[in-house]
Amino acid sequence: MSDFYNYTVERDFNSRGKGFIINYRNHQEEPARLRIEQRGGYVALCVGLTGDFLVDSRLIQPLILALKGLDPL
C-alpha cells in the first residue's frame, strides 16, 4: 500500500462551503476522493461511487476542525 502523503484538500462549494474534498491516490495508484459534508448534526462521508455514510458530527468533530484550518495544498 502506498503512503498517504500525496493528497490535496479543497472546499466543496457544491455543499455551500460546509464540505471538503480530499483528493488522493488509492491503493492501486488511481485518483480517488473523499467528500466530507456537514448536514445538520451529522456529517456525510462519501468515497467514490458509494452512497453517503452519515456519522454523528461529535464523533468526527476533531477532523472537521483540523480541515477548517487547512488551505488547499
GROMACS .gro file of N, CA and C in nm:
model
  219
    1MET      N    1   0.084  -0.117   0.000
    1MET     CA    2   0.000   0.000   0.000
    1MET      C    3   0.089   0.124   0.000
    2SER      N    4   0.051   0.223  -0.078
    2SER     CA    5   0.133   0.343  -0.089
    2SER      C    6   0.110   0.436   0.030
    3ASP      N    7   0.201   0.530   0.048
    3ASP     CA    8   0.187   0.628   0.155
    3ASP      C    9   0.074   0.725   0.123
    4PHE      N   10   0.019   0.785   0.226
    4PHE     CA   11  -0.093   0.877   0.211
    4PHE      C   12  -0.044   1.022   0.211
    5TYR      N   13   0.076   1.047   0.162
    5TYR     CA   14   0.132   1.182   0.166
    5TYR      C   15   0.091   1.267   0.046
    6ASN      N   16   0.057   1.206  -0.066
    6ASN     CA   17   0.026   1.281  -0.187
    6ASN      C   18  -0.125   1.306  -0.194
    7TYR      N   19  -0.170   1.418  -0.135
    7TYR     CA   20  -0.312   1.449  -0.136
    7TYR      C   21  -0.331   1.600  -0.138
    8THR      N   22  -0.450   1.644  -0.175
    8THR     CA   23  -0.487   1.785  -0.168
    8THR      C   24  -0.622   1.795  -0.097
    9VAL      N   25  -0.644   1.908  -0.033
    9VAL     CA   26  -0.771   1.934   0.035
    9VAL      C   27  -0.830   2.059  -0.029
   10GLU      N   28  -0.958   2.052  -0.063
   10GLU     CA   29  -1.025   2.169  -0.121
   10GLU      C   30  -1.164   2.180  -0.062
   11ARG      N   31  -1.218   2.301  -0.065
   11ARG     CA   32  -1.355   2.320  -0.019
   11ARG      C   33  -1.451   2.267  -0.125
   12ASP      N   34  -1.560   2.206  -0.080
   12ASP     CA   35  -1.663   2.157  -0.171
   12ASP      C   36  -1.770   2.265  -0.180
   13PHE      N   37  -1.763   2.349  -0.283
   13PHE     CA   38  -1.855   2.462  -0.294
   13PHE      C   39  -1.996   2.418  -0.331
   14ASN      N   40  -2.013   2.295  -0.378
   14ASN     CA   41  -2.148   2.243  -0.403
   14ASN      C   42  -2.225   2.223  -0.273
   15SER      N   43  -2.154   2.216  -0.162
   15SER     CA   44  -2.220   2.198  -0.032
   15SER      C   45  -2.229   2.331   0.043
   16ARG      N   46  -2.229   2.440  -0.030
   16ARG     CA   47  -2.239   2.576   0.028
   16ARG      C   48  -2.126   2.605   0.126
   17GLY      N   49  -2.007   2.556   0.097
   17GLY     CA   50  -1.891   2.586   0.179
   17GLY      C   51  -1.882   2.507   0.308
   18LYS      N   52  -1.974   2.411   0.330
   18LYS     CA   53  -1.973   2.334   0.453
   18LYS      C   54  -1.909   2.198   0.433
   19GLY      N   55  -1.840   2.179   0.323
   19GLY     CA   56  -1.780   2.049   0.297
   19GLY      C   57  -1.637   2.061   0.247
   20PHE      N   58  -1.571   1.948   0.244
   20PHE     CA   59  -1.434   1.940   0.197
   20PHE      C   60  -1.420   1.819   0.106
   21ILE      N   61  -1.328   1.827   0.013
   21ILE     CA   62  -1.293   1.713  -0.071
   21ILE      C   63  -1.145   1.685  -0.051
   22ILE      N   64  -1.112   1.562  -0.021
   22ILE     CA   65  -0.972   1.520  -0.011
   22ILE      C   66  -0.943   1.434  -0.133
   23ASN      N   67  -0.856   1.483  -0.221
   23ASN     CA   68  -0.815   1.409  -0.340
   23ASN      C   69  -0.688   1.334  -0.307
   24TYR      N   70  -0.682   1.207  -0.343
   24TYR     CA   71  -0.565   1.125  -0.313
   24TYR      C   72  -0.555   1.012  -0.414
   25ARG      N   73  -0.457   0.927  -0.399
   25ARG     CA   74  -0.444   0.809  -0.485
   25ARG      C   75  -0.471   0.685  -0.400
   26ASN      N   76  -0.555   0.595  -0.453
   26ASN     CA   77  -0.591   0.476  -0.376
   26ASN      C   78  -0.479   0.372  -0.380
   27HIS      N   79  -0.507   0.254  -0.325
   27HIS     CA   80  -0.404   0.150  -0.316
   27HIS      C   81  -0.358   0.100  -0.453
   28GLN      N   82  -0.434   0.129  -0.559
   28GLN     CA   83  -0.394   0.091  -0.695
   28GLN      C   84  -0.336   0.210  -0.770
   29GLU      N   85  -0.306   0.318  -0.696
   29GLU     CA   86  -0.248   0.441  -0.751
   29GLU      C   87  -0.343   0.509  -0.850
   30GLU      N   88  -0.474   0.488  -0.834
   30GLU     CA   89  -0.573   0.556  -0.917
   30GLU      C   90  -0.625   0.677  -0.840
   31PRO      N   91  -0.661   0.785  -0.912
   31PRO     CA   92  -0.716   0.902  -0.843
   31PRO      C   93  -0.844   0.864  -0.768
   32ALA      N   94  -0.857   0.913  -0.646
   32ALA     CA   95  -0.974   0.887  -0.564
   32ALA      C   96  -1.006   1.012  -0.484
   33ARG      N   97  -1.126   1.017  -0.429
   33ARG     CA   98  -1.163   1.133  -0.347
   33ARG      C   99  -1.255   1.092  -0.235
   34LEU      N  100  -1.243   1.167  -0.127
   34LEU     CA  101  -1.329   1.151  -0.011
   34LEU      C  102  -1.398   1.285   0.009
   35ARG      N  103  -1.531   1.285   0.009
   35ARG     CA  104  -1.607   1.409   0.031
   35ARG      C  105  -1.664   1.404   0.172
   36ILE      N  106  -1.645   1.514   0.245
   36ILE     CA  107  -1.694   1.527   0.382
   36ILE      C  108  -1.783   1.651   0.386
   37GLU      N  109  -1.906   1.635   0.430
   37GLU     CA  110  -2.001   1.747   0.430
   37GLU      C  111  -2.082   1.748   0.558
   38GLN      N  112  -2.096   1.866   0.620
   38GLN     CA  113  -2.179   1.878   0.738
   38GLN      C  114  -2.325   1.892   0.696
   39ARG      N  115  -2.412   1.814   0.759
   39ARG     CA  116  -2.556   1.821   0.734
   39ARG      C  117  -2.627   1.822   0.868
   40GLY      N  118  -2.657   1.939   0.917
   40GLY     CA  119  -2.721   1.949   1.048
   40GLY      C  120  -2.629   1.893   1.155
   41GLY      N  121  -2.679   1.800   1.235
   41GLY     CA  122  -2.598   1.739   1.340
   41GLY      C  123  -2.520   1.618   1.293
   42TYR      N  124  -2.519   1.596   1.162
   42TYR     CA  125  -2.449   1.480   1.108
   42TYR      C  126  -2.344   1.522   1.006
   43VAL      N  127  -2.253   1.431   0.979
   43VAL     CA  128  -2.151   1.452   0.877
   43VAL      C  129  -2.168   1.342   0.775
   44ALA      N  130  -2.174   1.379   0.647
   44ALA     CA  131  -2.184   1.280   0.540
   44ALA      C  132  -2.045   1.253   0.486
   45LEU      N  133  -2.008   1.126   0.478
   45LEU     CA  134  -1.881   1.085   0.419
   45LEU      C  135  -1.914   1.010   0.291
   46CYS      N  136  -1.851   1.046   0.181
   46CYS     CA  137  -1.877   0.978   0.055
   46CYS      C  138  -1.744   0.948  -0.012
   47VAL      N  139  -1.721   0.821  -0.043
   47VAL     CA  140  -1.599   0.778  -0.110
   47VAL      C  141  -1.639   0.719  -0.244
   48GLY      N  142  -1.586   0.775  -0.352
   48GLY     CA  143  -1.612   0.720  -0.484
   48GLY      C  144  -1.760   0.718  -0.518
   49LEU      N  145  -1.808   0.605  -0.568
   49LEU     CA  146  -1.946   0.594  -0.614
   49LEU      C  147  -2.039   0.538  -0.507
   50THR      N  148  -1.987   0.514  -0.387
   50THR     CA  149  -2.072   0.460  -0.281
   50THR      C  150  -2.166   0.567  -0.229
   51GLY      N  151  -2.271   0.527  -0.163
   51GLY     CA  152  -2.364   0.623  -0.107
   51GLY      C  153  -2.305   0.695   0.013
   52ASP      N  154  -2.375   0.799   0.055
   52ASP     CA  155  -2.329   0.875   0.172
   52ASP      C  156  -2.341   0.790   0.298
   53PHE      N  157  -2.247   0.810   0.386
   53PHE     CA  158  -2.245   0.741   0.515
   53PHE      C  159  -2.255   0.850   0.621
   54LEU      N  160  -2.365   0.855   0.695
   54LEU     CA  161  -2.386   0.961   0.793
   54LEU      C  162  -2.329   0.921   0.928
   55VAL      N  163  -2.257   1.015   0.989
   55VAL     CA  164  -2.192   0.994   1.118
   55VAL      C  165  -2.231   1.109   1.209
   56ASP      N  166  -2.256   1.081   1.335
   56ASP     CA  167  -2.283   1.187   1.432
   56ASP      C  168  -2.163   1.281   1.433
   57SER      N  169  -2.187   1.409   1.414
   57SER     CA  170  -2.076   1.505   1.397
   57SER      C  171  -1.986   1.512   1.520
   58ARG      N  172  -2.036   1.476   1.638
   58ARG     CA  173  -1.950   1.479   1.757
   58ARG      C  174  -1.837   1.378   1.747
   59LEU      N  175  -1.858   1.271   1.670
   59LEU     CA  176  -1.755   1.169   1.656
   59LEU      C  177  -1.643   1.213   1.562
   60ILE      N  178  -1.672   1.306   1.474
   60ILE     CA  179  -1.574   1.344   1.373
   60ILE      C  180  -1.535   1.492   1.386
   61GLN      N  181  -1.581   1.557   1.493
   61GLN     CA  182  -1.553   1.700   1.512
   61GLN      C  183  -1.404   1.734   1.507
   62PRO      N  184  -1.313   1.655   1.566
   62PRO     CA  185  -1.171   1.690   1.556
   62PRO      C  186  -1.121   1.695   1.411
   63LEU      N  187  -1.172   1.606   1.325
   63LEU     CA  188  -1.133   1.608   1.184
   63LEU      C  189  -1.185   1.733   1.115
   64ILE      N  190  -1.309   1.771   1.144
   64ILE     CA  191  -1.366   1.891   1.084
   64ILE      C  192  -1.286   2.014   1.123
   65LEU      N  193  -1.251   2.026   1.251
   65LEU     CA  194  -1.173   2.141   1.296
   65LEU      C  195  -1.036   2.144   1.231
   66ALA      N  196  -0.974   2.028   1.215
   66ALA     CA  197  -0.843   2.023   1.150
   66ALA      C  198  -0.853   2.065   1.005
   67LEU      N  199  -0.956   2.020   0.934
   67LEU     CA  200  -0.971   2.055   0.793
   67LEU      C  201  -1.002   2.202   0.774
   68LYS      N  202  -1.078   2.262   0.864
   68LYS     CA  203  -1.109   2.404   0.852
   68LYS      C  204  -0.983   2.489   0.861
   69GLY      N  205  -0.882   2.439   0.929
   69GLY     CA  206  -0.756   2.513   0.942
   69GLY      C  207  -0.660   2.491   0.827
   70LEU      N  208  -0.693   2.401   0.735
   70LEU     CA  209  -0.602   2.371   0.624
   70LEU      C  210  -0.636   2.452   0.501
   71ASP      N  211  -0.535   2.494   0.429
   71ASP     CA  212  -0.552   2.553   0.298
   71ASP      C  213  -0.525   2.443   0.196
   72PRO      N  214  -0.587   2.452   0.076
   72PRO     CA  215  -0.554   2.353  -0.027
   72PRO      C  216  -0.404   2.350  -0.052
   73LEU      N  217  -0.349   2.233  -0.066
   73LEU     CA  218  -0.204   2.218  -0.087
   73LEU      C  219  -0.168   2.238  -0.232
   0.00000   0.00000   0.00000
